[in-house]
GROMACS .gro file of C-alpha atoms in nm:
model
  515
    1MET     CA    1  11.589  12.938   9.616
    2LYS     CA    2  11.725  12.672   9.828
    3THR     CA    3  11.545  12.823  10.102
    4LYS     CA    4  11.257  12.848   9.957
    5ARG     CA    5  11.242  12.501   9.805
    6ASN     CA    6  11.298  12.412  10.180
    7ILE     CA    7  11.017  12.597  10.317
    8GLY     CA    8  10.797  12.445  10.064
    9ARG     CA    9  10.874  12.108  10.188
   10ILE     CA   10  10.828  12.215  10.519
   11ALA     CA   11  10.697  11.867  10.667
   12PHE     CA   12  11.041  11.721  10.614
   13VAL     CA   13  11.309  11.992  10.662
   14ILE     CA   14  11.524  11.911  10.927
   15CYS     CA   15  11.618  12.243  11.090
   16LEU     CA   16  11.984  12.347  11.011
   17CYS     CA   17  11.938  12.734  11.041
   18THR     CA   18  11.943  12.669  11.435
   19SER     CA   19  12.146  12.523  11.692
   20VAL     CA   20  11.844  12.484  11.923
   21LEU     CA   21  11.615  12.164  11.861
   22VAL     CA   22  11.282  12.216  12.030
   23GLY     CA   23  11.115  11.915  12.207
   24CYS     CA   24  11.431  11.717  12.305
   25LYS     CA   25  11.343  11.658  12.659
   26LYS     CA   26  11.274  11.333  12.822
   27PHE     CA   27  10.900  11.254  12.860
   28LEU     CA   28  10.769  11.472  13.158
   29THR     CA   29  11.114  11.584  13.293
   30VAL     CA   30  11.230  11.948  13.289
   31GLU     CA   31  11.530  12.089  13.118
   32PRO     CA   32  11.624  12.472  13.131
   33ILE     CA   33  11.403  12.676  12.905
   34ASP     CA   34  11.705  12.807  12.711
   35ARG     CA   35  11.819  12.456  12.644
   36LEU     CA   36  11.449  12.336  12.557
   37THR     CA   37  11.349  12.641  12.317
   38GLY     CA   38  11.604  12.908  12.350
   39ASN     CA   39  11.526  13.241  12.536
   40ASN     CA   40  11.591  13.398  12.198
   41PHE     CA   41  11.445  13.158  11.975
   42TYR     CA   42  11.123  13.260  11.859
   43GLN     CA   43  11.208  13.591  11.723
   44SER     CA   44  11.052  13.581  11.369
   45LYS     CA   45  10.810  13.394  11.132
   46GLU     CA   46  11.105  13.191  11.043
   47ASP     CA   47  11.193  13.045  11.372
   48VAL     CA   48  10.841  12.952  11.390
   49GLU     CA   49  10.869  12.760  11.040
   50ALA     CA   50  11.168  12.594  11.158
   51ASN     CA   51  11.004  12.446  11.471
   52ILE     CA   52  10.702  12.345  11.252
   53ALA     CA   53  10.926  12.166  11.050
   54ARG     CA   54  11.089  11.992  11.317
   55ILE     CA   55  10.769  11.879  11.482
   56TYR     CA   56  10.662  11.720  11.141
   57SER     CA   57  10.999  11.537  11.126
   58GLN     CA   58  10.996  11.423  11.498
   59PHE     CA   59  10.657  11.242  11.427
   60PHE     CA   60  10.800  11.090  11.091
   61GLU     CA   61  11.135  10.964  11.294
   62LYS     CA   62  10.833  10.696  11.463
   63LEU     CA   63  10.735  10.587  11.112
   64ASN     CA   64  11.057  10.558  11.000
   65GLU     CA   65  11.180  10.298  11.240
   66SER     CA   66  11.069  10.008  11.095
   67TRP     CA   67  10.767   9.844  10.918
   68VAL     CA   68  10.548  10.056  11.153
   69ILE     CA   69  10.231  10.138  10.951
   70GLY     CA   70  10.210   9.787  10.818
   71ALA     CA   71  10.259   9.617  11.148
   72ILE     CA   72   9.997   9.826  11.343
   73GLY     CA   73   9.729   9.888  11.079
   74GLU     CA   74   9.750   9.581  10.844
   75ALA     CA   75   9.927   9.255  10.946
   76ARG     CA   76   9.733   9.207  11.273
   77SER     CA   77   9.409   9.126  11.093
   78GLY     CA   78   9.577   8.784  11.001
   79GLU     CA   79   9.554   8.808  10.606
   80ILE     CA   80   9.902   8.871  10.554
   81PHE     CA   81  10.154   8.579  10.513
   82PRO     CA   82  10.559   8.554  10.447
   83SER     CA   83  10.601   8.426  10.073
   84PRO     CA   84  10.760   8.069  10.085
   85THR     CA   85  11.070   8.220   9.933
   86SER     CA   86  11.123   8.440  10.222
   87GLY     CA   87  11.361   8.405  10.503
   88SER     CA   88  11.311   8.338  10.871
   89ASP     CA   89  11.326   8.688  11.000
   90ARG     CA   90  11.008   8.744  10.782
   91MET     CA   91  10.832   8.492  11.029
   92ILE     CA   92  10.726   8.811  11.204
   93LEU     CA   93  10.439   8.852  10.979
   94ARG     CA   94  10.302   8.544  11.136
   95ASP     CA   95  10.376   8.662  11.504
   96LEU     CA   96  10.169   8.984  11.398
   97GLY     CA   97   9.866   8.790  11.249
   98THR     CA   98   9.843   8.549  11.532
   99ASN     CA   99   9.869   8.877  11.787
  100ASP     CA  100  10.162   8.700  11.936
  101MET     CA  101  10.294   9.062  12.044
  102ASN     CA  102  10.532   8.981  12.309
  103ALA     CA  103  10.715   8.753  12.033
  104VAL     CA  104  10.702   9.040  11.785
  105TYR     CA  105  10.874   9.248  12.065
  106ASN     CA  106  11.140   8.992  12.182
  107ASN     CA  107  11.215   8.857  11.839
  108THR     CA  108  11.296   9.197  11.695
  109LEU     CA  109  11.537   9.314  11.981
  110SER     CA  110  11.915   9.299  11.907
  111GLY     CA  111  12.033   8.971  11.790
  112GLY     CA  112  11.654   8.860  11.765
  113ARG     CA  113  11.509   8.634  11.463
  114SER     CA  114  11.367   8.964  11.305
  115SER     CA  115  11.602   9.196  11.429
  116GLY     CA  116  11.607   9.400  11.144
  117TYR     CA  117  11.228   9.518  11.176
  118ALA     CA  118  11.304   9.674  11.526
  119MET     CA  119  10.923   9.645  11.593
  120TYR     CA  120  11.003   9.666  11.957
  121ARG     CA  121  11.041  10.054  11.935
  122VAL     CA  122  10.658  10.062  11.850
  123SER     CA  123  10.627  10.007  12.225
  124ILE     CA  124  10.844  10.310  12.316
  125TRP     CA  125  10.612  10.610  12.325
  126ASP     CA  126  10.867  10.890  12.398
  127THR     CA  127  10.908  11.030  12.047
  128TYR     CA  128  10.525  11.092  12.042
  129TYR     CA  129  10.550  11.312  12.381
  130LYS     CA  130  10.868  11.495  12.223
  131VAL     CA  131  10.613  11.584  11.929
  132ILE     CA  132  10.343  11.686  12.191
  133GLN     CA  133  10.574  11.874  12.435
  134SER     CA  134  10.704  12.068  12.105
  135CYS     CA  135  10.342  12.160  12.002
  136ASN     CA  136  10.277  12.263  12.390
  137ILE     CA  137  10.540  12.480  12.375
  138LEU     CA  138  10.520  12.662  12.020
  139ILE     CA  139  10.137  12.737  12.120
  140SER     CA  140  10.271  12.884  12.464
  141LYS     CA  141  10.494  13.086  12.264
  142LEU     CA  142  10.233  13.212  12.022
  143ASP     CA  143   9.999  13.298  12.311
  144GLU     CA  144  10.281  13.516  12.435
  145GLY     CA  145  10.350  13.675  12.104
  146ILE     CA  146  10.621  13.638  11.844
  147PRO     CA  147  10.776  13.931  11.655
  148GLY     CA  148  10.653  13.960  11.283
  149LEU     CA  149  10.342  13.723  11.305
  150SER     CA  150  10.019  13.885  11.194
  151ALA     CA  151   9.680  13.763  11.363
  152ALA     CA  152   9.616  13.532  11.086
  153ASP     CA  153   9.969  13.377  11.122
  154LYS     CA  154   9.948  13.314  11.472
  155ASP     CA  155   9.605  13.126  11.423
  156ARG     CA  156   9.731  12.921  11.150
  157TYR     CA  157  10.038  12.822  11.328
  158LYS     CA  158   9.821  12.741  11.635
  159ALA     CA  159   9.602  12.549  11.461
  160GLU     CA  160   9.891  12.351  11.295
  161ALA     CA  161  10.051  12.269  11.618
  162THR     CA  162   9.708  12.180  11.767
  163PHE     CA  163   9.659  11.913  11.477
  164MET     CA  164  10.010  11.762  11.537
  165ARG     CA  165   9.930  11.751  11.918
  166CYS     CA  166   9.595  11.583  11.864
  167LEU     CA  167   9.733  11.336  11.590
  168SER     CA  168   9.993  11.252  11.837
  169TYR     CA  169   9.746  11.160  12.116
  170PHE     CA  170   9.500  10.973  11.861
  171TRP     CA  171   9.794  10.765  11.725
  172MET     CA  172   9.903  10.672  12.063
  173VAL     CA  173   9.553  10.582  12.190
  174ARG     CA  174   9.528  10.352  11.879
  175LEU     CA  175   9.822  10.183  11.988
  176TYR     CA  176   9.836  10.177  12.358
  177GLY     CA  177   9.470  10.267  12.481
  178ASP     CA  178   9.500  10.493  12.770
  179VAL     CA  179   9.768  10.756  12.763
  180VAL     CA  180   9.907  11.039  12.977
  181TYR     CA  181   9.734  11.359  12.867
  182TYR     CA  182   9.870  11.727  12.900
  183THR     CA  183   9.870  12.032  12.698
  184ASP     CA  184  10.060  12.274  12.915
  185ALA     CA  185  10.416  12.372  12.789
  186TYR     CA  186  10.702  12.261  13.028
  187PHE     CA  187  10.480  11.991  13.236
  188ALA     CA  188  10.665  11.789  13.465
  189LYS     CA  189  10.399  11.665  13.715
  190GLN     CA  190  10.370  11.288  13.724
  191LEU     CA  191  10.026  11.184  13.600
  192PRO     CA  192   9.853  10.837  13.563
  193ARG     CA  193   9.733  10.743  13.221
  194GLU     CA  194   9.409  10.863  13.148
  195ASP     CA  195   9.095  10.687  12.988
  196MET     CA  196   9.121  10.721  12.625
  197VAL     CA  197   8.770  10.818  12.559
  198SER     CA  198   8.842  11.097  12.763
  199VAL     CA  199   9.152  11.170  12.611
  200ILE     CA  200   8.990  11.174  12.263
  201SER     CA  201   8.707  11.386  12.387
  202LYS     CA  202   8.935  11.657  12.494
  203SER     CA  203   9.153  11.637  12.178
  204ILE     CA  204   8.836  11.668  11.966
  205ASP     CA  205   8.734  11.975  12.176
  206ASP     CA  206   9.082  12.119  12.134
  207LEU     CA  207   9.095  12.050  11.758
  208GLU     CA  208   8.713  12.189  11.692
  209SER     CA  209   8.839  12.523  11.861
  210VAL     CA  210   9.065  12.583  11.592
  211LYS     CA  211   8.920  12.388  11.280
  212ASP     CA  212   8.820  12.704  11.112
  213LEU     CA  213   9.138  12.899  11.177
  214MET     CA  214   9.318  12.662  10.943
  215PRO     CA  215   9.318  12.750  10.560
  216TRP     CA  216   9.216  12.500  10.316
  217THR     CA  217   9.504  12.547  10.086
  218PHE     CA  218   9.848  12.721  10.134
  219GLY     CA  219   9.866  12.859   9.778
  220GLU     CA  220  10.197  12.633   9.679
  221ALA     CA  221  10.147  12.284   9.553
  222SER     CA  222  10.433  12.173   9.710
  223GLN     CA  223  10.271  12.219  10.054
  224ARG     CA  224   9.947  12.041   9.935
  225GLY     CA  225   9.893  11.735  10.160
  226ALA     CA  226  10.238  11.745  10.306
  227ARG     CA  227  10.126  12.018  10.550
  228ALA     CA  228   9.826  12.029  10.782
  229SER     CA  229   9.515  12.212  10.632
  230ARG     CA  230   9.146  12.242  10.715
  231GLY     CA  231   9.107  11.915  10.520
  232SER     CA  232   9.345  11.743  10.768
  233ILE     CA  233   9.180  11.860  11.083
  234ILE     CA  234   8.833  11.739  10.960
  235ALA     CA  235   9.001  11.414  10.863
  236LEU     CA  236   9.138  11.375  11.192
  237LEU     CA  237   8.815  11.462  11.390
  238MET     CA  238   8.602  11.204  11.163
  239HIS     CA  239   8.856  10.933  11.264
  240MET     CA  240   8.858  11.039  11.628
  241LYS     CA  241   8.484  11.070  11.622
  242MET     CA  242   8.422  10.712  11.469
  243TRP     CA  243   8.684  10.563  11.727
  244ASN     CA  244   8.497  10.706  12.019
  245ALA     CA  245   8.160  10.593  11.888
  246ASN     CA  246   8.237  10.261  11.962
  247PHE     CA  247   8.382  10.289  12.315
  248ASP     CA  248   8.157  10.592  12.426
  249SER     CA  249   7.851  10.413  12.274
  250ALA     CA  250   7.625  10.601  12.501
  251ASN     CA  251   7.693  10.904  12.251
  252ALA     CA  252   7.743  10.712  11.947
  253ALA     CA  253   7.440  10.889  11.748
  254LYS     CA  254   7.603  11.232  11.840
  255TYR     CA  255   7.940  11.143  11.712
  256TYR     CA  256   7.780  10.983  11.385
  257GLU     CA  257   7.572  11.328  11.333
  258SER     CA  258   7.909  11.525  11.372
  259VAL     CA  259   8.116  11.287  11.133
  260ALA     CA  260   7.811  11.341  10.862
  261SER     CA  261   7.826  11.684  10.917
  262LEU     CA  262   8.210  11.703  10.871
  263GLY     CA  263   8.212  11.490  10.564
  264LYS     CA  264   7.966  11.718  10.403
  265GLU     CA  265   8.155  12.036  10.515
  266LEU     CA  266   8.470  11.873  10.331
  267ARG     CA  267   8.286  11.782   9.994
  268ALA     CA  268   8.126  12.134  10.003
  269SER     CA  269   8.445  12.310  10.010
  270GLY     CA  270   8.548  12.180   9.642
  271VAL     CA  271   8.900  12.146   9.743
  272HIS     CA  272   8.962  11.810   9.758
  273HIS     CA  273   8.847  11.541   9.478
  274LEU     CA  274   8.920  11.186   9.359
  275TYR     CA  275   9.168  11.120   9.069
  276LYS     CA  276   9.080  10.903   8.785
  277LEU     CA  277   9.188  10.555   8.824
  278THR     CA  278   9.420  10.560   8.527
  279PRO     CA  279   9.755  10.457   8.559
  280GLU     CA  280   9.914  10.827   8.514
  281GLU     CA  281   9.644  10.953   8.752
  282TRP     CA  282   9.693  10.712   9.033
  283ALA     CA  283  10.070  10.774   9.006
  284LYS     CA  284  10.028  11.100   9.107
  285VAL     CA  285   9.799  11.022   9.411
  286SER     CA  286  10.067  10.749   9.534
  287LYS     CA  287  10.358  10.994   9.473
  288GLY     CA  288  10.182  11.250   9.701
  289ARG     CA  289  10.081  11.614   9.695
  290THR     CA  290   9.764  11.577   9.527
  291GLU     CA  291   9.408  11.705   9.594
  292GLU     CA  292   9.294  11.382   9.691
  293SER     CA  293   9.568  11.392   9.985
  294LEU     CA  294   9.421  11.519  10.338
  295PHE     CA  295   9.756  11.455  10.533
  296GLU     CA  296  10.073  11.279  10.425
  297PHE     CA  297  10.421  11.265  10.520
  298TYR     CA  298  10.599  11.356  10.178
  299ARG     CA  299  10.927  11.182  10.110
  300THR     CA  300  11.122  11.169   9.778
  301ILE     CA  301  11.423  10.991   9.658
  302ASN     CA  302  11.470  11.315   9.435
  303TYR     CA  303  11.562  11.525   9.737
  304ASN     CA  304  11.790  11.230   9.903
  305ASP     CA  305  11.519  11.164  10.184
  306GLN     CA  306  11.652  10.882  10.356
  307ASN     CA  307  11.386  10.614  10.431
  308ASN     CA  308  11.453  10.298  10.668
  309ALA     CA  309  11.423  10.039  10.419
  310TYR     CA  310  11.177   9.856  10.640
  311ALA     CA  311  10.980  10.154  10.670
  312PRO     CA  312  10.745  10.180  10.338
  313LEU     CA  313  10.468   9.944  10.384
  314TRP     CA  314  10.446   9.853   9.998
  315ASP     CA  315  10.806   9.699  10.004
  316HIS     CA  316  10.666   9.374  10.130
  317PHE     CA  317  10.421   9.326   9.839
  318LEU     CA  318  10.638   9.435   9.524
  319ARG     CA  319  10.876   9.231   9.302
  320TRP     CA  320  11.040   9.275   8.979
  321PRO     CA  321  10.978   9.474   8.749
  322TYR     CA  322  10.832   9.718   9.019
  323LYS     CA  323  11.132   9.666   9.252
  324PHE     CA  324  11.491   9.638   9.163
  325PRO     CA  325  11.731   9.487   9.145
  326ARG     CA  326  11.588   9.216   8.909
  327TYR     CA  327  11.831   8.934   9.017
  328ASN     CA  328  11.715   8.917   9.395
  329GLN     CA  329  11.358   9.083   9.351
  330GLN     CA  330  11.194   8.785   9.170
  331PHE     CA  331  10.953   8.744   9.455
  332SER     CA  332  10.735   8.958   9.686
  333ILE     CA  333  10.826   8.940  10.067
  334ALA     CA  334  10.476   8.877  10.151
  335TYR     CA  335  10.106   8.833  10.019
  336TYR     CA  336   9.754   8.880  10.120
  337SER     CA  337   9.573   8.561  10.171
  338SER     CA  338   9.355   8.443   9.878
  339ILE     CA  339   9.062   8.371  10.135
  340PHE     CA  340   9.082   8.770  10.203
  341MET     CA  341   9.115   8.865   9.830
  342TYR     CA  342   8.857   8.627   9.725
  343ARG     CA  343   8.623   8.757  10.000
  344ILE     CA  344   8.666   9.152   9.867
  345TYR     CA  345   8.689   9.057   9.495
  346PRO     CA  346   8.504   8.723   9.437
  347LEU     CA  347   8.614   8.548   9.118
  348ASN     CA  348   8.399   8.670   8.826
  349GLY     CA  349   8.263   8.934   9.063
  350PRO     CA  350   8.158   9.280   8.928
  351ALA     CA  351   8.394   9.490   8.733
  352ASP     CA  352   8.613   9.698   8.950
  353LYS     CA  353   8.894   9.904   8.780
  354ARG     CA  354   9.096   9.872   9.114
  355LYS     CA  355   9.157   9.478   9.055
  356GLU     CA  356   9.346   9.566   8.704
  357LEU     CA  357   9.505   9.847   8.815
  358TRP     CA  358   9.617   9.775   9.171
  359TYR     CA  359   9.722   9.387   9.167
  360GLU     CA  360   9.914   9.099   8.968
  361ASP     CA  361   9.864   8.780   9.055
  362MET     CA  362   9.593   8.890   9.318
  363TYR     CA  363   9.505   8.555   9.438
  364ALA     CA  364   9.845   8.380   9.457
  365ASN     CA  365   9.969   8.262   9.785
  366ASP     CA  366  10.317   8.296   9.724
  367GLY     CA  367  10.576   8.548   9.599
  368LEU     CA  368  10.379   8.638   9.266
  369PHE     CA  369  10.129   8.824   9.437
  370VAL     CA  370  10.193   9.197   9.375
  371LEU     CA  371  10.018   9.525   9.533
  372LYS     CA  372  10.060   9.729   9.225
  373LYS     CA  373   9.866  10.020   9.410
  374PHE     CA  374  10.210  10.115   9.513
  375ALA     CA  375  10.419  10.022   9.233
  376ALA     CA  376  10.379  10.332   9.009
  377ASN     CA  377  10.671  10.536   9.073
  378VAL     CA  378  10.961  10.309   9.015
  379PHE     CA  379  11.293  10.519   8.908
  380ALA     CA  380  11.559  10.297   9.019
  381SER     CA  381  11.707  10.061   8.738
  382GLY     CA  382  11.973   9.806   8.681
  383ASN     CA  383  12.121   9.697   9.017
  384GLU     CA  384  11.970   9.985   9.227
  385ASP     CA  385  11.803   9.851   9.543
  386SER     CA  386  11.538  10.106   9.575
  387ASN     CA  387  11.168  10.132   9.666
  388PRO     CA  388  10.913  10.330   9.459
  389ASP     CA  389  10.916  10.699   9.533
  390ASN     CA  390  10.570  10.726   9.712
  391THR     CA  391  10.431  10.930  10.007
  392PHE     CA  392  10.353  10.790  10.344
  393MET     CA  393   9.970  10.877  10.327
  394ILE     CA  394   9.808  10.905  10.648
  395PHE     CA  395   9.460  11.051  10.569
  396ARG     CA  396   9.294  11.041  10.185
  397TYR     CA  397   8.988  11.202  10.055
  398ALA     CA  398   8.837  10.834   9.972
  399ASP     CA  399   8.880  10.741  10.322
  400ALA     CA  400   8.675  11.038  10.455
  401LEU     CA  401   8.425  10.975  10.179
  402LEU     CA  402   8.358  10.634  10.324
  403LEU     CA  403   8.396  10.743  10.686
  404GLU     CA  404   8.104  10.979  10.612
  405ALA     CA  405   7.923  10.705  10.438
  406GLU     CA  406   7.956  10.463  10.744
  407ALA     CA  407   7.839  10.753  10.980
  408LEU     CA  408   7.518  10.812  10.782
  409ALA     CA  409   7.452  10.425  10.742
  410ASN     CA  410   7.469  10.395  11.114
  411LEU     CA  411   7.208  10.669  11.175
  412GLY     CA  412   6.977  10.441  10.944
  413GLY     CA  413   6.645  10.559  10.833
  414ALA     CA  414   6.645  10.844  10.590
  415ARG     CA  415   6.999  10.904  10.617
  416GLU     CA  416   7.069  10.566  10.451
  417ALA     CA  417   6.993  10.729  10.109
  418GLU     CA  418   7.284  11.001  10.183
  419ALA     CA  419   7.506  10.733  10.284
  420ILE     CA  420   7.449  10.526   9.961
  421THR     CA  421   7.517  10.855   9.768
  422VAL     CA  422   7.864  10.923   9.928
  423LEU     CA  423   7.932  10.572   9.897
  424ASN     CA  424   7.890  10.561   9.507
  425ILE     CA  425   8.131  10.860   9.466
  426VAL     CA  426   8.392  10.598   9.566
  427ARG     CA  427   8.233  10.347   9.353
  428ASP     CA  428   8.208  10.532   9.067
  429ARG     CA  429   8.578  10.633   9.067
  430ALA     CA  430   8.652  10.281   9.048
  431GLU     CA  431   8.407  10.220   8.773
  432ALA     CA  432   8.244   9.968   8.995
  433PRO     CA  433   7.861   9.904   8.988
  434ARG     CA  434   7.662  10.145   9.207
  435TYR     CA  435   7.515   9.990   9.552
  436ALA     CA  436   7.147  10.003   9.651
  437GLY     CA  437   7.051   9.837   9.945
  438GLY     CA  438   7.017   9.949  10.317
  439GLY     CA  439   7.016   9.826  10.683
  440THR     CA  440   7.291   9.565  10.791
  441ASP     CA  441   7.402   9.498  10.432
  442LEU     CA  442   7.462   9.860  10.359
  443LYS     CA  443   7.703   9.885  10.666
  444ASN     CA  444   7.864   9.552  10.576
  445PHE     CA  445   7.906   9.686  10.214
  446ILE     CA  446   8.078  10.009  10.346
  447PHE     CA  447   8.309   9.787  10.558
  448GLU     CA  448   8.416   9.586  10.271
  449GLU     CA  449   8.436   9.893  10.058
  450ARG     CA  450   8.691  10.042  10.282
  451CYS     CA  451   8.860   9.702  10.258
  452ARG     CA  452   8.890   9.735   9.876
  453GLU     CA  453   8.953  10.104   9.878
  454LEU     CA  454   9.207  10.136  10.157
  455ILE     CA  455   9.413   9.800  10.146
  456GLY     CA  456   9.752   9.896  10.244
  457GLU     CA  457   9.709  10.211  10.397
  458GLY     CA  458   9.722  10.101  10.737
  459VAL     CA  459   9.361  10.142  10.847
  460ARG     CA  460   9.201   9.796  10.817
  461TYR     CA  461   9.305   9.645  11.157
  462PHE     CA  462   9.172   9.978  11.344
  463ASP     CA  463   8.879   9.956  11.137
  464LEU     CA  464   8.828   9.600  11.282
  465ILE     CA  465   8.870   9.709  11.634
  466ARG     CA  466   8.649  10.019  11.631
  467THR     CA  467   8.364   9.836  11.465
  468ARG     CA  468   8.409   9.525  11.684
  469ARG     CA  469   8.445   9.321  11.358
  470ILE     CA  470   8.758   9.179  11.515
  471LEU     CA  471   8.531   8.951  11.718
  472ASN     CA  472   8.369   8.793  11.429
  473PRO     CA  473   8.573   8.535  11.198
  474GLN     CA  474   8.344   8.638  10.902
  475TRP     CA  475   8.548   8.947  10.886
  476THR     CA  476   8.898   8.886  11.009
  477MET     CA  477   9.123   8.584  10.966
  478ASN     CA  478   9.259   8.650  11.351
  479PRO     CA  479   8.940   8.699  11.562
  480MET     CA  480   8.952   8.769  11.927
  481THR     CA  481   8.708   8.666  12.209
  482ILE     CA  482   8.515   8.920  12.375
  483ASP     CA  483   8.739   8.877  12.677
  484GLN     CA  484   9.040   8.954  12.489
  485TYR     CA  485   8.885   9.244  12.325
  486ASN     CA  486   8.797   9.404  12.691
  487ARG     CA  487   9.120   9.319  12.813
  488ARG     CA  488   9.270   9.519  12.528
  489ALA     CA  489   9.423   9.246  12.357
  490TRP     CA  490   9.434   9.479  12.049
  491THR     CA  491   9.657   9.721  12.220
  492TRP     CA  492  10.060   9.708  12.158
  493PRO     CA  493  10.292   9.620  12.464
  494LEU     CA  494  10.393   9.915  12.629
  495ASP     CA  495  10.776   9.939  12.684
  496ALA     CA  496  10.880   9.944  13.058
  497SER     CA  497  11.078  10.278  12.968
  498ALA     CA  498  10.768  10.440  13.015
  499LYS     CA  499  10.789  10.389  13.413
  500ASN     CA  500  11.147  10.562  13.395
  501PHE     CA  501  11.038  10.931  13.462
  502ASN     CA  502  10.685  10.846  13.582
  503SER     CA  503  10.602  10.615  13.863
  504LYS     CA  504  10.240  10.647  13.790
  505ILE     CA  505  10.255  10.460  13.473
  506VAL     CA  506  10.092  10.112  13.472
  507LEU     CA  507  10.175   9.879  13.143
  508ASN     CA  508   9.959   9.730  12.947
  509ASP     CA  509   9.807   9.438  13.162
  510TYR     CA  510   9.721   9.202  12.903
  511TRP     CA  511  10.087   9.170  12.775
  512THR     CA  512  10.208   9.163  13.116
  513GLY     CA  513   9.941   8.957  13.318
  514GLY     CA  514   9.933   8.667  13.072
  515ASN     CA  515   9.663   8.634  12.798
   0.00000   0.00000   0.00000
């Protein structure tokens, strides 16, 4: 029963059944094949399952290093501030909010003001390449043939490994811009960083070739969302194409048409849906493994999963009674500025279920602010120091719906009516007034709806970058100049260790050449 349960929780099983850990090699260096994968490793379906589990686990290692999702996708927009009661180590939030990334890096090194955050690790990309290497090797082995696998098994595992490889490239592109791209197993040749549009385009082609090989569901509720499915692939494709639509503007219409088609396919599947916005139903969504989840990294204290205390994004926006112990959790660590909150939820504005369900003291510029969106699953009590038992959500159905609506709105004309229909699926769930409008107002409204619906899920900063709204103080409290944007001030500094095994690597110029 234990083995079956572990397989059901495949995304986070650490492989204990084999002494061989795949993907241990340093970036772009070669180790003997028997050390890397084991000459006799891939002998059964169980071996493949163990390897897939390790791939998921490797990626989560990066998410579990620090407050990564909050730092890369939320705080750099400038709307998050440390509460007056927070210690000096929380001033890193101001550094993030003013895009002082060199200070973020230096102040989180050992002995630095905010060393507990360890955000300098975000600048190190090695683990992502370990994931990519592991995926490349697995795909190679699947093509060679593995005993005990049916043709359907082979297709599914290949699609799953391809998804994780493409997710790694997409994640890195949003962090560092241009990256080294390769898909061959045991690759050792030194390559320069490749233009990010090209990397995303190749990843799109790669992922589209396997999309229809992946099942919509796995038949077990324990694997829903926590293991990649066709919905996961569609969500990733939608995000990659919306990213490229900005940076490859000559082909923007093509990307928008494809995103609209993918969104329609996702909706037509009938596999995913939005849960009602009630305390009980939303608790299920934030807990994870629901039909609203498209992909997540499922963690649970019930299985003694170990999370870095800094890792959950929601940790910063909760206080007692949503966080324990009571005696030292009277105030939230941070808050979203009331300037931002009034913009997305005007005082005396229209009805919206999210306001009452997801917030407490939503306009407070201090530690009374609570983002209750992530407060539902509190199992600790008394003097226990524990976060709510929530999943690490990567792609959610509402996100995909709003991407589809955004693509349709950008196509304009008759497609605007379709955009409004899809947009209002999200509005209806929130019990908010249906939208009716068009043109630029429609595009702006969809952007703000993404702010309302996806707050705290690590997408806002990237939305600002890919829509270029980061250049306009109307949309962010930390705008960039066009010169900063073009010189990629939105990237993360790349650690010099990237050059250790590849002399062709050039670091991110904006962070090394002055700003």
